[in-house]
PDB file of C-alpha atoms in Angstrom:
ATOM      1  CA  GLY A   1      85.516  92.701  54.471  1.00 80.00           C
ATOM      2  CA  ALA A   2      82.787  95.024  52.291  1.00 86.00           C
ATOM      3  CA  LEU A   3      85.384  95.394  49.678  1.00 90.00           C
ATOM      4  CA  ARG A   4      87.487  92.623  48.143  1.00 92.00           C
ATOM      5  CA  PRO A   5      89.926  92.189  45.360  1.00 93.00           C
ATOM      6  CA  LEU A   6      89.097  89.229  42.826  1.00 91.00           C
ATOM      7  CA  TRP A   7      91.388  88.521  39.836  1.00 94.00           C
ATOM      8  CA  GLY A   8      91.922  91.929  38.866  1.00 92.00           C
ATOM      9  CA  THR A   9      88.377  93.287  39.918  1.00 95.00           C
ATOM     10  CA  TRP A  10      86.561  94.470  43.068  1.00 93.00           C
ATOM     11  CA  LEU A  11      83.627  92.955  44.817  1.00 94.00           C
ATOM     12  CA  VAL A  12      81.250  94.718  46.825  1.00 93.00           C
ATOM     13  CA  ASP A  13      79.059  93.165  49.649  1.00 91.00           C
ATOM     14  CA  HIS A  14      76.366  95.961  49.478  1.00 90.00           C
ATOM     15  CA  THR A  15      74.627  94.531  52.486  1.00 89.00           C
ATOM     16  CA  ARG A  16      77.663  94.714  54.565  1.00 87.00           C
ATOM     17  CA  LEU A  17      78.545  97.828  53.109  1.00 84.00           C
ATOM     18  CA  ALA A  18      75.147  99.298  53.812  1.00 83.00           C
ATOM     19  CA  ALA A  19      75.698  98.382  57.395  1.00 82.00           C
ATOM     20  CA  LEU A  20      79.015  99.925  58.195  1.00 78.00           C
ATOM     21  CA  ASP A  21      78.655 103.043  60.465  1.00 70.00           C
ATOM     22  CA  LEU A  22      80.683 105.618  58.344  1.00 67.00           C
ATOM     23  CA  PRO A  23      81.944 109.118  59.452  1.00 65.00           C
ATOM     24  CA  GLY A  24      79.943 111.675  57.557  1.00 65.00           C
ATOM     25  CA  ASN A  25      82.869 113.796  56.385  1.00 65.00           C
ATOM     26  CA  VAL A  26      86.480 113.781  56.624  1.00 64.00           C
ATOM     27  CA  THR A  27      86.869 115.643  59.725  1.00 62.00           C
ATOM     28  CA  ASP A  28      85.073 113.135  61.330  1.00 67.00           C
ATOM     29  CA  LEU A  29      87.134 110.171  59.898  1.00 66.00           C
ATOM     30  CA  PHE A  30      90.236 111.724  61.333  1.00 67.00           C
ATOM     31  CA  ALA A  31      88.925 112.384  64.805  1.00 65.00           C
ATOM     32  CA  ARG A  32      88.357 108.444  64.893  1.00 70.00           C
ATOM     33  CA  ARG A  33      91.786 107.643  63.997  1.00 68.00           C
ATOM     34  CA  VAL A  34      92.841 110.147  66.865  1.00 69.00           C
ATOM     35  CA  ASP A  35      90.530 108.227  69.240  1.00 66.00           C
ATOM     36  CA  SER A  36      92.019 104.766  67.998  1.00 65.00           C
ATOM     37  CA  ALA A  37      95.654 106.218  69.303  1.00 66.00           C
ATOM     38  CA  GLY A  38      94.761 106.525  73.151  1.00 71.00           C
ATOM     39  CA  GLU A  39      95.415 109.173  75.534  1.00 78.00           C
ATOM     40  CA  LYS A  40      99.094 108.934  75.869  1.00 83.00           C
ATOM     41  CA  ALA A  41      99.502 108.954  72.352  1.00 85.00           C
ATOM     42  CA  ARG A  42      97.321 111.694  71.831  1.00 87.00           C
ATOM     43  CA  ALA A  43      98.853 113.994  74.388  1.00 90.00           C
ATOM     44  CA  ILE A  44     102.235 113.270  72.090  1.00 93.00           C
ATOM     45  CA  LEU A  45     100.708 113.929  68.795  1.00 93.00           C
ATOM     46  CA  THR A  46      99.157 117.295  70.460  1.00 93.00           C
ATOM     47  CA  ALA A  47     102.392 118.384  71.033  1.00 96.00           C
ATOM     48  CA  ALA A  48     103.738 117.709  67.689  1.00 96.00           C
ATOM     49  CA  ALA A  49     100.352 119.160  66.247  1.00 95.00           C
ATOM     50  CA  VAL A  50     101.616 122.537  67.932  1.00 96.00           C
ATOM     51  CA  VAL A  51     105.013 122.155  66.223  1.00 95.00           C
ATOM     52  CA  ASP A  52     104.202 121.962  62.877  1.00 94.00           C
ATOM     53  CA  MET A  53     102.559 119.680  60.014  1.00 94.00           C
ATOM     54  CA  THR A  54     106.195 118.239  60.293  1.00 94.00           C
ATOM     55  CA  PHE A  55     107.962 117.272  63.292  1.00 94.00           C
ATOM     56  CA  ARG A  56     110.846 115.217  64.514  1.00 94.00           C
ATOM     57  CA  PRO A  57     110.579 112.848  67.225  1.00 95.00           C
ATOM     58  CA  GLU A  58     113.658 114.039  69.126  1.00 95.00           C
ATOM     59  CA  PHE A  59     112.496 117.625  69.350  1.00 94.00           C
ATOM     60  CA  VAL A  60     108.781 116.570  70.124  1.00 96.00           C
ATOM     61  CA  ALA A  61     110.548 114.412  73.114  1.00 96.00           C
ATOM     62  CA  GLU A  62     112.316 117.315  74.364  1.00 94.00           C
ATOM     63  CA  VAL A  63     109.003 119.322  74.330  1.00 95.00           C
ATOM     64  CA  CYS A  64     107.174 116.940  76.326  1.00 94.00           C
ATOM     65  CA  ALA A  65     109.921 115.900  78.551  1.00 94.00           C
ATOM     66  CA  VAL A  66     109.790 112.105  77.897  1.00 95.00           C
ATOM     67  CA  ASP A  67     112.196 109.552  76.234  1.00 96.00           C
ATOM     68  CA  VAL A  68     112.718 109.540  72.301  1.00 96.00           C
ATOM     69  CA  SER A  69     111.584 106.013  72.410  1.00 96.00           C
ATOM     70  CA  GLN A  70     108.267 106.831  73.635  1.00 94.00           C
ATOM     71  CA  VAL A  71     107.734 109.314  70.813  1.00 95.00           C
ATOM     72  CA  HIS A  72     109.251 106.668  68.153  1.00 95.00           C
ATOM     73  CA  ALA A  73     106.815 103.965  69.681  1.00 93.00           C
ATOM     74  CA  VAL A  74     103.525 106.779  69.124  1.00 93.00           C
ATOM     75  CA  CYS A  75     104.833 107.592  65.746  1.00 93.00           C
ATOM     76  CA  VAL A  76     105.078 103.802  64.777  1.00 91.00           C
ATOM     77  CA  GLU A  77     101.169 103.317  66.150  1.00 88.00           C
ATOM     78  CA  ALA A  78      99.756 106.652  64.370  1.00 89.00           C
ATOM     79  CA  THR A  79     101.525 105.242  60.984  1.00 90.00           C
ATOM     80  CA  GLN A  80      99.504 102.265  61.355  1.00 85.00           C
ATOM     81  CA  CYS A  81      96.390 104.530  62.148  1.00 82.00           C
ATOM     82  CA  HIS A  82      97.259 106.549  59.019  1.00 84.00           C
ATOM     83  CA  LEU A  83      97.508 109.661  61.224  1.00 87.00           C
ATOM     84  CA  VAL A  84     101.314 110.114  60.047  1.00 91.00           C
ATOM     85  CA  GLU A  85     103.960 109.102  57.845  1.00 93.00           C
ATOM     86  CA  PRO A  86     107.579 109.048  57.750  1.00 93.00           C
ATOM     87  CA  GLY A  87     109.129 112.388  55.877  1.00 85.00           C
ATOM     88  CA  SER A  88     112.581 113.310  54.749  1.00 80.00           C
ATOM     89  CA  ASP A  89     115.544 113.101  57.176  1.00 83.00           C
ATOM     90  CA  GLY A  90     113.949 111.235  59.851  1.00 86.00           C
ATOM     91  CA  ALA A  91     110.792 113.642  60.198  1.00 93.00           C
ATOM     92  CA  ILE A  92     107.349 112.654  60.522  1.00 95.00           C
ATOM     93  CA  ALA A  93     104.450 114.287  58.877  1.00 95.00           C
ATOM     94  CA  PHE A  94     100.867 114.405  59.350  1.00 94.00           C
ATOM     95  CA  VAL A  95      99.075 113.062  56.684  1.00 90.00           C
ATOM     96  CA  HIS A  96      96.284 115.739  56.314  1.00 88.00           C
ATOM     97  CA  GLU A  97      95.848 119.047  57.921  1.00 90.00           C
ATOM     98  CA  ARG A  98      92.852 118.095  59.348  1.00 88.00           C
ATOM     99  CA  ILE A  99      94.317 115.899  61.666  1.00 87.00           C
ATOM    100  CA  ARG A 100      96.328 118.746  63.360  1.00 90.00           C
ATOM    101  CA  GLU A 101      92.839 120.665  63.521  1.00 89.00           C
ATOM    102  CA  VAL A 102      91.133 117.827  65.273  1.00 87.00           C
ATOM    103  CA  LEU A 103      94.281 117.503  67.996  1.00 90.00           C
ATOM    104  CA  LEU A 104      94.518 121.268  68.637  1.00 92.00           C
ATOM    105  CA  ALA A 105      90.582 121.521  68.731  1.00 89.00           C
ATOM    106  CA  GLU A 106      90.811 119.699  72.262  1.00 86.00           C
ATOM    107  CA  LEU A 107      92.850 122.333  73.656  1.00 92.00           C
ATOM    108  CA  ASP A 108      91.632 125.211  75.740  1.00 95.00           C
ATOM    109  CA  GLU A 109      93.525 128.561  74.967  1.00 95.00           C
ATOM    110  CA  SER A 110      95.287 128.047  78.340  1.00 96.00           C
ATOM    111  CA  ALA A 111      96.507 124.589  77.398  1.00 96.00           C
ATOM    112  CA  ARG A 112      97.394 125.853  73.759  1.00 96.00           C
ATOM    113  CA  ARG A 113      99.349 128.547  74.920  1.00 97.00           C
ATOM    114  CA  ALA A 114     101.372 126.559  77.286  1.00 97.00           C
ATOM    115  CA  LEU A 115     102.317 124.279  74.869  1.00 97.00           C
ATOM    116  CA  HIS A 116     103.337 126.729  72.182  1.00 97.00           C
ATOM    117  CA  GLN A 117     105.853 128.725  74.930  1.00 97.00           C
ATOM    118  CA  ARG A 118     107.143 125.091  75.586  1.00 96.00           C
ATOM    119  CA  VAL A 119     107.700 124.703  71.983  1.00 95.00           C
ATOM    120  CA  ALA A 120     109.368 128.123  71.691  1.00 95.00           C
ATOM    121  CA  GLU A 121     111.806 127.311  74.517  1.00 94.00           C
ATOM    122  CA  ALA A 122     112.790 124.210  73.207  1.00 92.00           C
ATOM    123  CA  MET A 123     113.704 125.627  70.101  1.00 91.00           C
ATOM    124  CA  ASP A 124     115.584 128.989  71.371  1.00 89.00           C
ATOM    125  CA  THR A 125     117.677 126.916  74.070  1.00 81.00           C
ATOM    126  CA  GLY A 126     117.660 123.412  72.383  1.00 58.00           C
ATOM    127  CA  SER A 127     119.463 121.547  69.629  1.00 51.00           C
ATOM    128  CA  HIS A 128     119.027 123.750  66.281  1.00 48.00           C
ATOM    129  CA  ASP A 129     119.601 120.063  64.507  1.00 52.00           C
ATOM    130  CA  THR A 130     116.175 118.844  65.831  1.00 51.00           C
ATOM    131  CA  ALA A 131     114.305 122.089  65.550  1.00 51.00           C
ATOM    132  CA  PRO A 132     112.008 122.605  62.421  1.00 51.00           C
ATOM    133  CA  PRO A 133     113.764 124.438  59.304  1.00 48.00           C
ATOM    134  CA  GLY A 134     113.660 128.249  59.183  1.00 61.00           C
ATOM    135  CA  HIS A 135     114.472 128.233  62.800  1.00 82.00           C
ATOM    136  CA  ALA A 136     113.783 132.160  63.283  1.00 90.00           C
ATOM    137  CA  TYR A 137     110.202 132.205  62.022  1.00 94.00           C
ATOM    138  CA  PRO A 138     108.746 129.369  64.068  1.00 94.00           C
ATOM    139  CA  VAL A 139     110.707 130.684  66.993  1.00 95.00           C
ATOM    140  CA  ALA A 140     108.967 133.976  66.956  1.00 96.00           C
ATOM    141  CA  ARG A 141     105.759 132.478  66.049  1.00 96.00           C
ATOM    142  CA  HIS A 142     105.579 130.242  69.124  1.00 97.00           C
ATOM    143  CA  TYR A 143     106.707 132.838  71.272  1.00 97.00           C
ATOM    144  CA  LEU A 144     104.031 135.271  70.141  1.00 97.00           C
ATOM    145  CA  ALA A 145     101.453 132.604  70.607  1.00 97.00           C
ATOM    146  CA  GLY A 146     102.815 131.391  73.959  1.00 97.00           C
ATOM    147  CA  GLU A 147     102.681 132.648  77.571  1.00 97.00           C
ATOM    148  CA  VAL A 148     103.786 135.873  76.607  1.00 96.00           C
ATOM    149  CA  GLY A 149     103.620 137.122  80.246  1.00 96.00           C
ATOM    150  CA  HIS A 150     106.502 134.858  80.895  1.00 96.00           C
ATOM    151  CA  THR A 151     108.995 135.895  78.446  1.00 96.00           C
ATOM    152  CA  PRO A 152     107.895 139.063  76.962  1.00 97.00           C
ATOM    153  CA  GLU A 153     111.022 140.504  76.042  1.00 97.00           C
ATOM    154  CA  ARG A 154     112.097 137.290  74.093  1.00 96.00           C
ATOM    155  CA  ALA A 155     108.850 137.254  72.239  1.00 97.00           C
ATOM    156  CA  VAL A 156     109.421 140.853  71.588  1.00 97.00           C
ATOM    157  CA  ARG A 157     113.308 140.155  70.402  1.00 96.00           C
ATOM    158  CA  THR A 158     112.722 136.766  68.437  1.00 96.00           C
ATOM    159  CA  GLY A 159     109.529 138.731  66.528  1.00 97.00           C
ATOM    160  CA  ILE A 160     111.570 141.556  65.348  1.00 97.00           C
ATOM    161  CA  THR A 161     114.192 139.251  64.261  1.00 95.00           C
ATOM    162  CA  ALA A 162     111.863 137.284  62.260  1.00 96.00           C
ATOM    163  CA  ALA A 163     110.447 140.155  60.798  1.00 97.00           C
ATOM    164  CA  SER A 164     113.842 141.533  59.615  1.00 96.00           C
ATOM    165  CA  LEU A 165     114.602 138.075  58.243  1.00 95.00           C
ATOM    166  CA  ALA A 166     111.109 138.557  56.584  1.00 96.00           C
ATOM    167  CA  LEU A 167     111.685 141.940  55.015  1.00 97.00           C
ATOM    168  CA  ALA A 168     115.191 140.810  53.817  1.00 95.00           C
ATOM    169  CA  GLU A 169     113.762 137.943  51.953  1.00 95.00           C
ATOM    170  CA  GLY A 170     111.231 140.255  50.116  1.00 96.00           C
ATOM    171  CA  ALA A 171     108.385 139.102  52.524  1.00 97.00           C
ATOM    172  CA  ALA A 172     107.162 142.884  53.774  1.00 97.00           C
ATOM    173  CA  ALA A 173     103.378 141.722  54.499  1.00 97.00           C
ATOM    174  CA  ASP A 174     104.805 138.916  56.697  1.00 97.00           C
ATOM    175  CA  ALA A 175     107.358 141.589  58.292  1.00 97.00           C
ATOM    176  CA  ILE A 176     104.383 143.557  59.350  1.00 98.00           C
ATOM    177  CA  GLY A 177     102.048 140.570  60.368  1.00 97.00           C
ATOM    178  CA  PHE A 178     105.181 139.685  62.878  1.00 98.00           C
ATOM    179  CA  LEU A 179     105.618 143.250  64.334  1.00 98.00           C
ATOM    180  CA  ASP A 180     101.841 144.042  64.882  1.00 98.00           C
ATOM    181  CA  ARG A 181     101.967 141.101  67.103  1.00 97.00           C
ATOM    182  CA  VAL A 182     105.283 142.262  68.881  1.00 98.00           C
ATOM    183  CA  ALA A 183     103.790 145.689  69.437  1.00 98.00           C
ATOM    184  CA  ALA A 184     100.604 144.063  71.004  1.00 97.00           C
ATOM    185  CA  VAL A 185     102.948 142.085  73.164  1.00 97.00           C
ATOM    186  CA  ALA A 186     104.792 145.096  73.867  1.00 97.00           C
ATOM    187  CA  ASP A 187     102.303 147.377  74.747  1.00 97.00           C
ATOM    188  CA  ALA A 188     100.755 144.758  77.330  1.00 96.00           C
ATOM    189  CA  GLU A 189     103.706 143.643  78.950  1.00 96.00           C
ATOM    190  CA  GLY A 190     105.483 147.230  78.958  1.00 96.00           C
ATOM    191  CA  VAL A 191     108.472 146.367  76.847  1.00 96.00           C
ATOM    192  CA  ALA A 192     110.089 149.130  75.276  1.00 96.00           C
ATOM    193  CA  LEU A 193     110.580 149.177  71.169  1.00 97.00           C
ATOM    194  CA  GLY A 194     113.718 150.560  69.762  1.00 95.00           C
ATOM    195  CA  ALA A 195     114.619 151.714  66.530  1.00 97.00           C
ATOM    196  CA  ASP A 196     115.241 148.522  65.171  1.00 97.00           C
ATOM    197  CA  PHE A 197     111.453 147.953  65.621  1.00 98.00           C
ATOM    198  CA  HIS A 198     110.642 151.043  63.949  1.00 98.00           C
ATOM    199  CA  THR A 199     113.341 150.889  61.158  1.00 98.00           C
ATOM    200  CA  VAL A 200     111.715 147.430  60.058  1.00 98.00           C
ATOM    201  CA  LEU A 201     108.479 148.346  60.339  1.00 98.00           C
ATOM    202  CA  GLY A 202     108.559 151.616  58.464  1.00 98.00           C
ATOM    203  CA  THR A 203     110.613 149.891  55.727  1.00 98.00           C
ATOM    204  CA  ALA A 204     107.954 147.135  55.583  1.00 98.00           C
ATOM    205  CA  CYS A 205     105.056 149.655  55.273  1.00 98.00           C
ATOM    206  CA  VAL A 206     106.617 151.705  52.451  1.00 98.00           C
ATOM    207  CA  ARG A 207     107.481 148.490  50.477  1.00 97.00           C
ATOM    208  CA  THR A 208     103.646 147.603  50.818  1.00 97.00           C
ATOM    209  CA  GLY A 209     102.496 151.004  49.989  1.00 97.00           C
ATOM    210  CA  GLN A 210     101.557 152.164  53.407  1.00 97.00           C
ATOM    211  CA  PHE A 211     103.388 155.448  52.968  1.00 98.00           C
ATOM    212  CA  THR A 212     102.060 157.670  55.890  1.00 97.00           C
ATOM    213  CA  ARG A 213     102.178 154.806  58.360  1.00 97.00           C
ATOM    214  CA  GLY A 214     106.013 153.884  56.945  1.00 97.00           C
ATOM    215  CA  ASP A 215     106.936 157.704  57.115  1.00 97.00           C
ATOM    216  CA  GLU A 216     105.781 157.919  60.883  1.00 97.00           C
ATOM    217  CA  HIS A 217     107.893 154.940  61.941  1.00 97.00           C
ATOM    218  CA  LEU A 218     110.967 156.039  60.272  1.00 97.00           C
TER     219      LEU A 218
END
């Protein structure tokens, strides 16, 4: 009501505008929007935020173990709160990265890892039609960010698969990033690393100019 249209122009009520309790930055603005969605909606939106900037309601329903109609209802409400917007092919997208940051900031480390683990397992065993695109990459990322002690072999294997794909697509630095995390998990959980790990890592190191390290692995 502080700003009103009038025949092609705008009228500003300065007194009313001065009385508004406006947030001081965009993060506070999005935090208020998240608060307006309610606790149940926030839990579903938080799971969606762990998935990615873009998500499919069917997949989030699988992660949260709820009926997809509940996720659709939350998406409608979140759209009205300007938190998400319809994307392509039935997907839903957060309108700003800061919204995801606000949602994820409320999770402690244990809760965050648990959600990553649920997302990884849902991607790994569920329908690929409802999972995000570039399936190998997010599966590995979520396993490596999840409860690695529960499925250490799967975290290692999917990480190597993602690294191999990254190397084949010319992203040697990304391949090294995956394999460094794989090595940390393998060391912590006692998982043996085979020739495929060393071959991919050695090749990626050579391609990024890390010749000594690459030679060691090859």
